[in-house]
Amino acid sequence: MDRSLEEIEGDVWGEPPAGATRLVATVHELRRRPVGQLAVEDLRTLVGQQVGLDVVVPMVLDLLAAEPLAEGDFYPGDLLAATMRVPVEYWRAYPSWAARLRDIVDAVDVDDEYLRREISAFRGRGY
């Protein structure tokens, strides 16, 4: 867990392009950080941008299994919401991970209406 996404994937992005948005600059920086040092918000950002999924999704699923409503910078459950928004094609390529996410979603107790809608949309996509 002391290697970065760039090291694990063997794909160095380098510095963000001139004039890059803060989000783009953040993603570039996160790709250079050791994955063991990624916080919930970092994981939410990477998953939301669909960057490094093959590396971060197993980490995210472990985290969500222990704390389904893990919170980045936005709201309780924002990591779960970002993970549920990963395209269905990705989950089809990793059916055991999709099953694990379904189990997490099925077990979560949600009071928040927004997160309930996210869960409903996730289920509506055929998971």
PDB file of C-alpha atoms in Angstrom:
ATOM      1  CA  MET A   1       0.000   0.000   0.000  1.00  0.00           C
ATOM      2  CA  ASP A   2       3.011   2.243  -0.232  1.00  0.00           C
ATOM      3  CA  ARG A   3       2.870   2.399  -4.031  1.00  0.00           C
ATOM      4  CA  SER A   4       0.879   4.980  -5.962  1.00  0.00           C
ATOM      5  CA  LEU A   5      -1.670   4.372  -8.701  1.00  0.00           C
ATOM      6  CA  GLU A   6       0.938   5.545 -11.184  1.00  0.00           C
ATOM      7  CA  GLU A   7       3.365   2.911  -9.915  1.00  0.00           C
ATOM      8  CA  ILE A   8       0.793   0.121  -9.711  1.00  0.00           C
ATOM      9  CA  GLU A   9      -0.699   0.815 -13.134  1.00  0.00           C
ATOM     10  CA  GLY A  10       2.624   1.696 -14.761  1.00  0.00           C
ATOM     11  CA  ASP A  11       1.045   4.829 -16.226  1.00  0.00           C
ATOM     12  CA  VAL A  12       2.605   8.147 -15.249  1.00  0.00           C
ATOM     13  CA  TRP A  13       0.367  11.098 -16.006  1.00  0.00           C
ATOM     14  CA  GLY A  14       2.869  13.728 -14.935  1.00  0.00           C
ATOM     15  CA  GLU A  15       1.850  17.247 -14.083  1.00  0.00           C
ATOM     16  CA  PRO A  16      -1.672  18.421 -14.905  1.00  0.00           C
ATOM     17  CA  PRO A  17      -1.994  20.451 -18.086  1.00  0.00           C
ATOM     18  CA  ALA A  18      -1.665  24.218 -17.888  1.00  0.00           C
ATOM     19  CA  GLY A  19      -4.940  25.796 -16.883  1.00  0.00           C
ATOM     20  CA  ALA A  20      -6.296  22.528 -15.491  1.00  0.00           C
ATOM     21  CA  THR A  21      -9.262  22.708 -13.173  1.00  0.00           C
ATOM     22  CA  ARG A  22      -8.789  22.074  -9.481  1.00  0.00           C
ATOM     23  CA  LEU A  23     -10.433  18.660  -9.935  1.00  0.00           C
ATOM     24  CA  VAL A  24      -8.013  17.648 -12.682  1.00  0.00           C
ATOM     25  CA  ALA A  25      -5.045  18.854 -10.618  1.00  0.00           C
ATOM     26  CA  THR A  26      -6.350  16.932  -7.597  1.00  0.00           C
ATOM     27  CA  VAL A  27      -6.727  13.700  -9.564  1.00  0.00           C
ATOM     28  CA  HIS A  28      -3.194  14.044 -10.906  1.00  0.00           C
ATOM     29  CA  GLU A  29      -1.916  14.537  -7.359  1.00  0.00           C
ATOM     30  CA  LEU A  30      -3.916  11.603  -5.995  1.00  0.00           C
ATOM     31  CA  ARG A  31      -2.458   9.293  -8.641  1.00  0.00           C
ATOM     32  CA  ARG A  32       1.007  10.050  -7.229  1.00  0.00           C
ATOM     33  CA  ARG A  33       0.035   9.470  -3.586  1.00  0.00           C
ATOM     34  CA  PRO A  34       0.617   6.026  -2.026  1.00  0.00           C
ATOM     35  CA  VAL A  35      -2.761   4.273  -2.119  1.00  0.00           C
ATOM     36  CA  GLY A  36      -2.451   3.412   1.559  1.00  0.00           C
ATOM     37  CA  GLN A  37      -2.576   7.141   2.315  1.00  0.00           C
ATOM     38  CA  LEU A  38      -5.789   7.831   0.403  1.00  0.00           C
ATOM     39  CA  ALA A  39      -8.560   9.202   2.627  1.00  0.00           C
ATOM     40  CA  VAL A  40     -12.296   8.703   2.090  1.00  0.00           C
ATOM     41  CA  GLU A  41     -12.555  11.965   0.136  1.00  0.00           C
ATOM     42  CA  ASP A  42      -9.624  10.944  -2.057  1.00  0.00           C
ATOM     43  CA  LEU A  43     -11.280   7.618  -2.831  1.00  0.00           C
ATOM     44  CA  ARG A  44     -14.593   9.357  -3.539  1.00  0.00           C
ATOM     45  CA  THR A  45     -12.856  11.688  -5.968  1.00  0.00           C
ATOM     46  CA  LEU A  46     -11.054   8.886  -7.801  1.00  0.00           C
ATOM     47  CA  VAL A  47     -14.155   6.704  -8.021  1.00  0.00           C
ATOM     48  CA  GLY A  48     -16.266   9.656  -9.115  1.00  0.00           C
ATOM     49  CA  GLN A  49     -13.787  10.386 -11.901  1.00  0.00           C
ATOM     50  CA  GLN A  50     -13.439   6.659 -12.701  1.00  0.00           C
ATOM     51  CA  VAL A  51      -9.680   6.771 -12.194  1.00  0.00           C
ATOM     52  CA  GLY A  52      -7.744   3.761 -10.944  1.00  0.00           C
ATOM     53  CA  LEU A  53     -10.908   1.759 -10.381  1.00  0.00           C
ATOM     54  CA  ASP A  54      -9.227  -1.641 -10.567  1.00  0.00           C
ATOM     55  CA  VAL A  55      -7.025  -0.607  -7.655  1.00  0.00           C
ATOM     56  CA  VAL A  56      -9.353   1.549  -5.571  1.00  0.00           C
ATOM     57  CA  VAL A  57     -12.659  -0.346  -5.869  1.00  0.00           C
ATOM     58  CA  PRO A  58     -11.477  -3.280  -3.711  1.00  0.00           C
ATOM     59  CA  MET A  59     -10.277  -0.761  -1.108  1.00  0.00           C
ATOM     60  CA  VAL A  60     -13.569   1.109  -1.292  1.00  0.00           C
ATOM     61  CA  LEU A  61     -15.607  -2.074  -0.911  1.00  0.00           C
ATOM     62  CA  ASP A  62     -13.609  -3.025   2.191  1.00  0.00           C
ATOM     63  CA  LEU A  63     -14.176   0.424   3.635  1.00  0.00           C
ATOM     64  CA  LEU A  64     -17.892   0.438   2.788  1.00  0.00           C
ATOM     65  CA  ALA A  65     -18.375  -3.042   4.245  1.00  0.00           C
ATOM     66  CA  ALA A  66     -17.111  -1.679   7.560  1.00  0.00           C
ATOM     67  CA  GLU A  67     -18.697   1.772   7.262  1.00  0.00           C
ATOM     68  CA  PRO A  68     -21.372   1.998   4.542  1.00  0.00           C
ATOM     69  CA  LEU A  69     -21.995   5.680   5.168  1.00  0.00           C
ATOM     70  CA  ALA A  70     -18.314   6.663   5.057  1.00  0.00           C
ATOM     71  CA  GLU A  71     -18.183  10.381   4.398  1.00  0.00           C
ATOM     72  CA  GLY A  72     -15.864  12.412   2.226  1.00  0.00           C
ATOM     73  CA  ASP A  73     -16.346  16.163   1.989  1.00  0.00           C
ATOM     74  CA  PHE A  74     -20.019  16.188   1.058  1.00  0.00           C
ATOM     75  CA  TYR A  75     -22.390  14.037   3.122  1.00  0.00           C
ATOM     76  CA  PRO A  76     -22.627  10.705   4.941  1.00  0.00           C
ATOM     77  CA  GLY A  77     -22.670   8.035   2.255  1.00  0.00           C
ATOM     78  CA  ASP A  78     -21.048  10.133  -0.485  1.00  0.00           C
ATOM     79  CA  LEU A  79     -18.460   7.404  -1.120  1.00  0.00           C
ATOM     80  CA  LEU A  80     -21.238   4.824  -1.459  1.00  0.00           C
ATOM     81  CA  ALA A  81     -23.132   7.127  -3.837  1.00  0.00           C
ATOM     82  CA  ALA A  82     -20.039   7.648  -6.016  1.00  0.00           C
ATOM     83  CA  THR A  83     -19.419   3.906  -6.083  1.00  0.00           C
ATOM     84  CA  MET A  84     -22.994   3.155  -7.097  1.00  0.00           C
ATOM     85  CA  ARG A  85     -22.593   5.594 -10.026  1.00  0.00           C
ATOM     86  CA  VAL A  86     -19.750   3.610 -11.586  1.00  0.00           C
ATOM     87  CA  PRO A  87     -21.042   2.467 -14.994  1.00  0.00           C
ATOM     88  CA  VAL A  88     -22.781  -0.888 -15.192  1.00  0.00           C
ATOM     89  CA  GLU A  89     -20.224  -2.058 -17.767  1.00  0.00           C
ATOM     90  CA  TYR A  90     -17.535  -1.896 -15.103  1.00  0.00           C
ATOM     91  CA  TRP A  91     -19.567  -3.976 -12.667  1.00  0.00           C
ATOM     92  CA  ARG A  92     -20.321  -6.539 -15.396  1.00  0.00           C
ATOM     93  CA  ALA A  93     -16.563  -7.018 -15.815  1.00  0.00           C
ATOM     94  CA  TYR A  94     -16.218  -7.645 -12.055  1.00  0.00           C
ATOM     95  CA  PRO A  95     -19.319  -9.596 -11.003  1.00  0.00           C
ATOM     96  CA  SER A  96     -17.953 -10.583  -7.587  1.00  0.00           C
ATOM     97  CA  TRP A  97     -17.280  -6.936  -6.774  1.00  0.00           C
ATOM     98  CA  ALA A  98     -20.755  -6.012  -8.026  1.00  0.00           C
ATOM     99  CA  ALA A  99     -22.257  -8.680  -5.760  1.00  0.00           C
ATOM    100  CA  ARG A 100     -20.297  -7.312  -2.828  1.00  0.00           C
ATOM    101  CA  LEU A 101     -21.552  -3.795  -3.542  1.00  0.00           C
ATOM    102  CA  ARG A 102     -25.131  -5.093  -3.795  1.00  0.00           C
ATOM    103  CA  ASP A 103     -24.721  -6.765  -0.403  1.00  0.00           C
ATOM    104  CA  ILE A 104     -23.466  -3.513   1.098  1.00  0.00           C
ATOM    105  CA  VAL A 105     -26.325  -1.542  -0.452  1.00  0.00           C
ATOM    106  CA  ASP A 106     -28.889  -4.107   0.712  1.00  0.00           C
ATOM    107  CA  ALA A 107     -27.602  -3.924   4.293  1.00  0.00           C
ATOM    108  CA  VAL A 108     -27.368  -0.151   4.619  1.00  0.00           C
ATOM    109  CA  ASP A 109     -29.956   1.688   6.678  1.00  0.00           C
ATOM    110  CA  VAL A 110     -30.534   5.084   5.082  1.00  0.00           C
ATOM    111  CA  ASP A 111     -32.536   7.986   6.440  1.00  0.00           C
ATOM    112  CA  ASP A 112     -31.390  10.484   3.832  1.00  0.00           C
ATOM    113  CA  GLU A 113     -33.811  10.914   0.920  1.00  0.00           C
ATOM    114  CA  TYR A 114     -31.056  11.760  -1.586  1.00  0.00           C
ATOM    115  CA  LEU A 115     -29.109   8.609  -0.763  1.00  0.00           C
ATOM    116  CA  ARG A 116     -32.319   6.567  -0.950  1.00  0.00           C
ATOM    117  CA  ARG A 117     -32.834   7.882  -4.491  1.00  0.00           C
ATOM    118  CA  GLU A 118     -29.245   6.974  -5.365  1.00  0.00           C
ATOM    119  CA  ILE A 119     -29.822   3.437  -4.068  1.00  0.00           C
ATOM    120  CA  SER A 120     -33.059   3.181  -6.032  1.00  0.00           C
ATOM    121  CA  ALA A 121     -31.298   4.349  -9.208  1.00  0.00           C
ATOM    122  CA  PHE A 122     -28.491   1.848  -8.596  1.00  0.00           C
ATOM    123  CA  ARG A 123     -30.986  -0.994  -8.274  1.00  0.00           C
ATOM    124  CA  GLY A 124     -32.866   0.276 -11.324  1.00  0.00           C
ATOM    125  CA  ARG A 125     -29.754  -0.188 -13.450  1.00  0.00           C
ATOM    126  CA  GLY A 126     -30.055  -3.928 -12.994  1.00  0.00           C
ATOM    127  CA  TYR A 127     -27.695  -4.687 -10.197  1.00  0.00           C
TER     128      TYR A 127
END
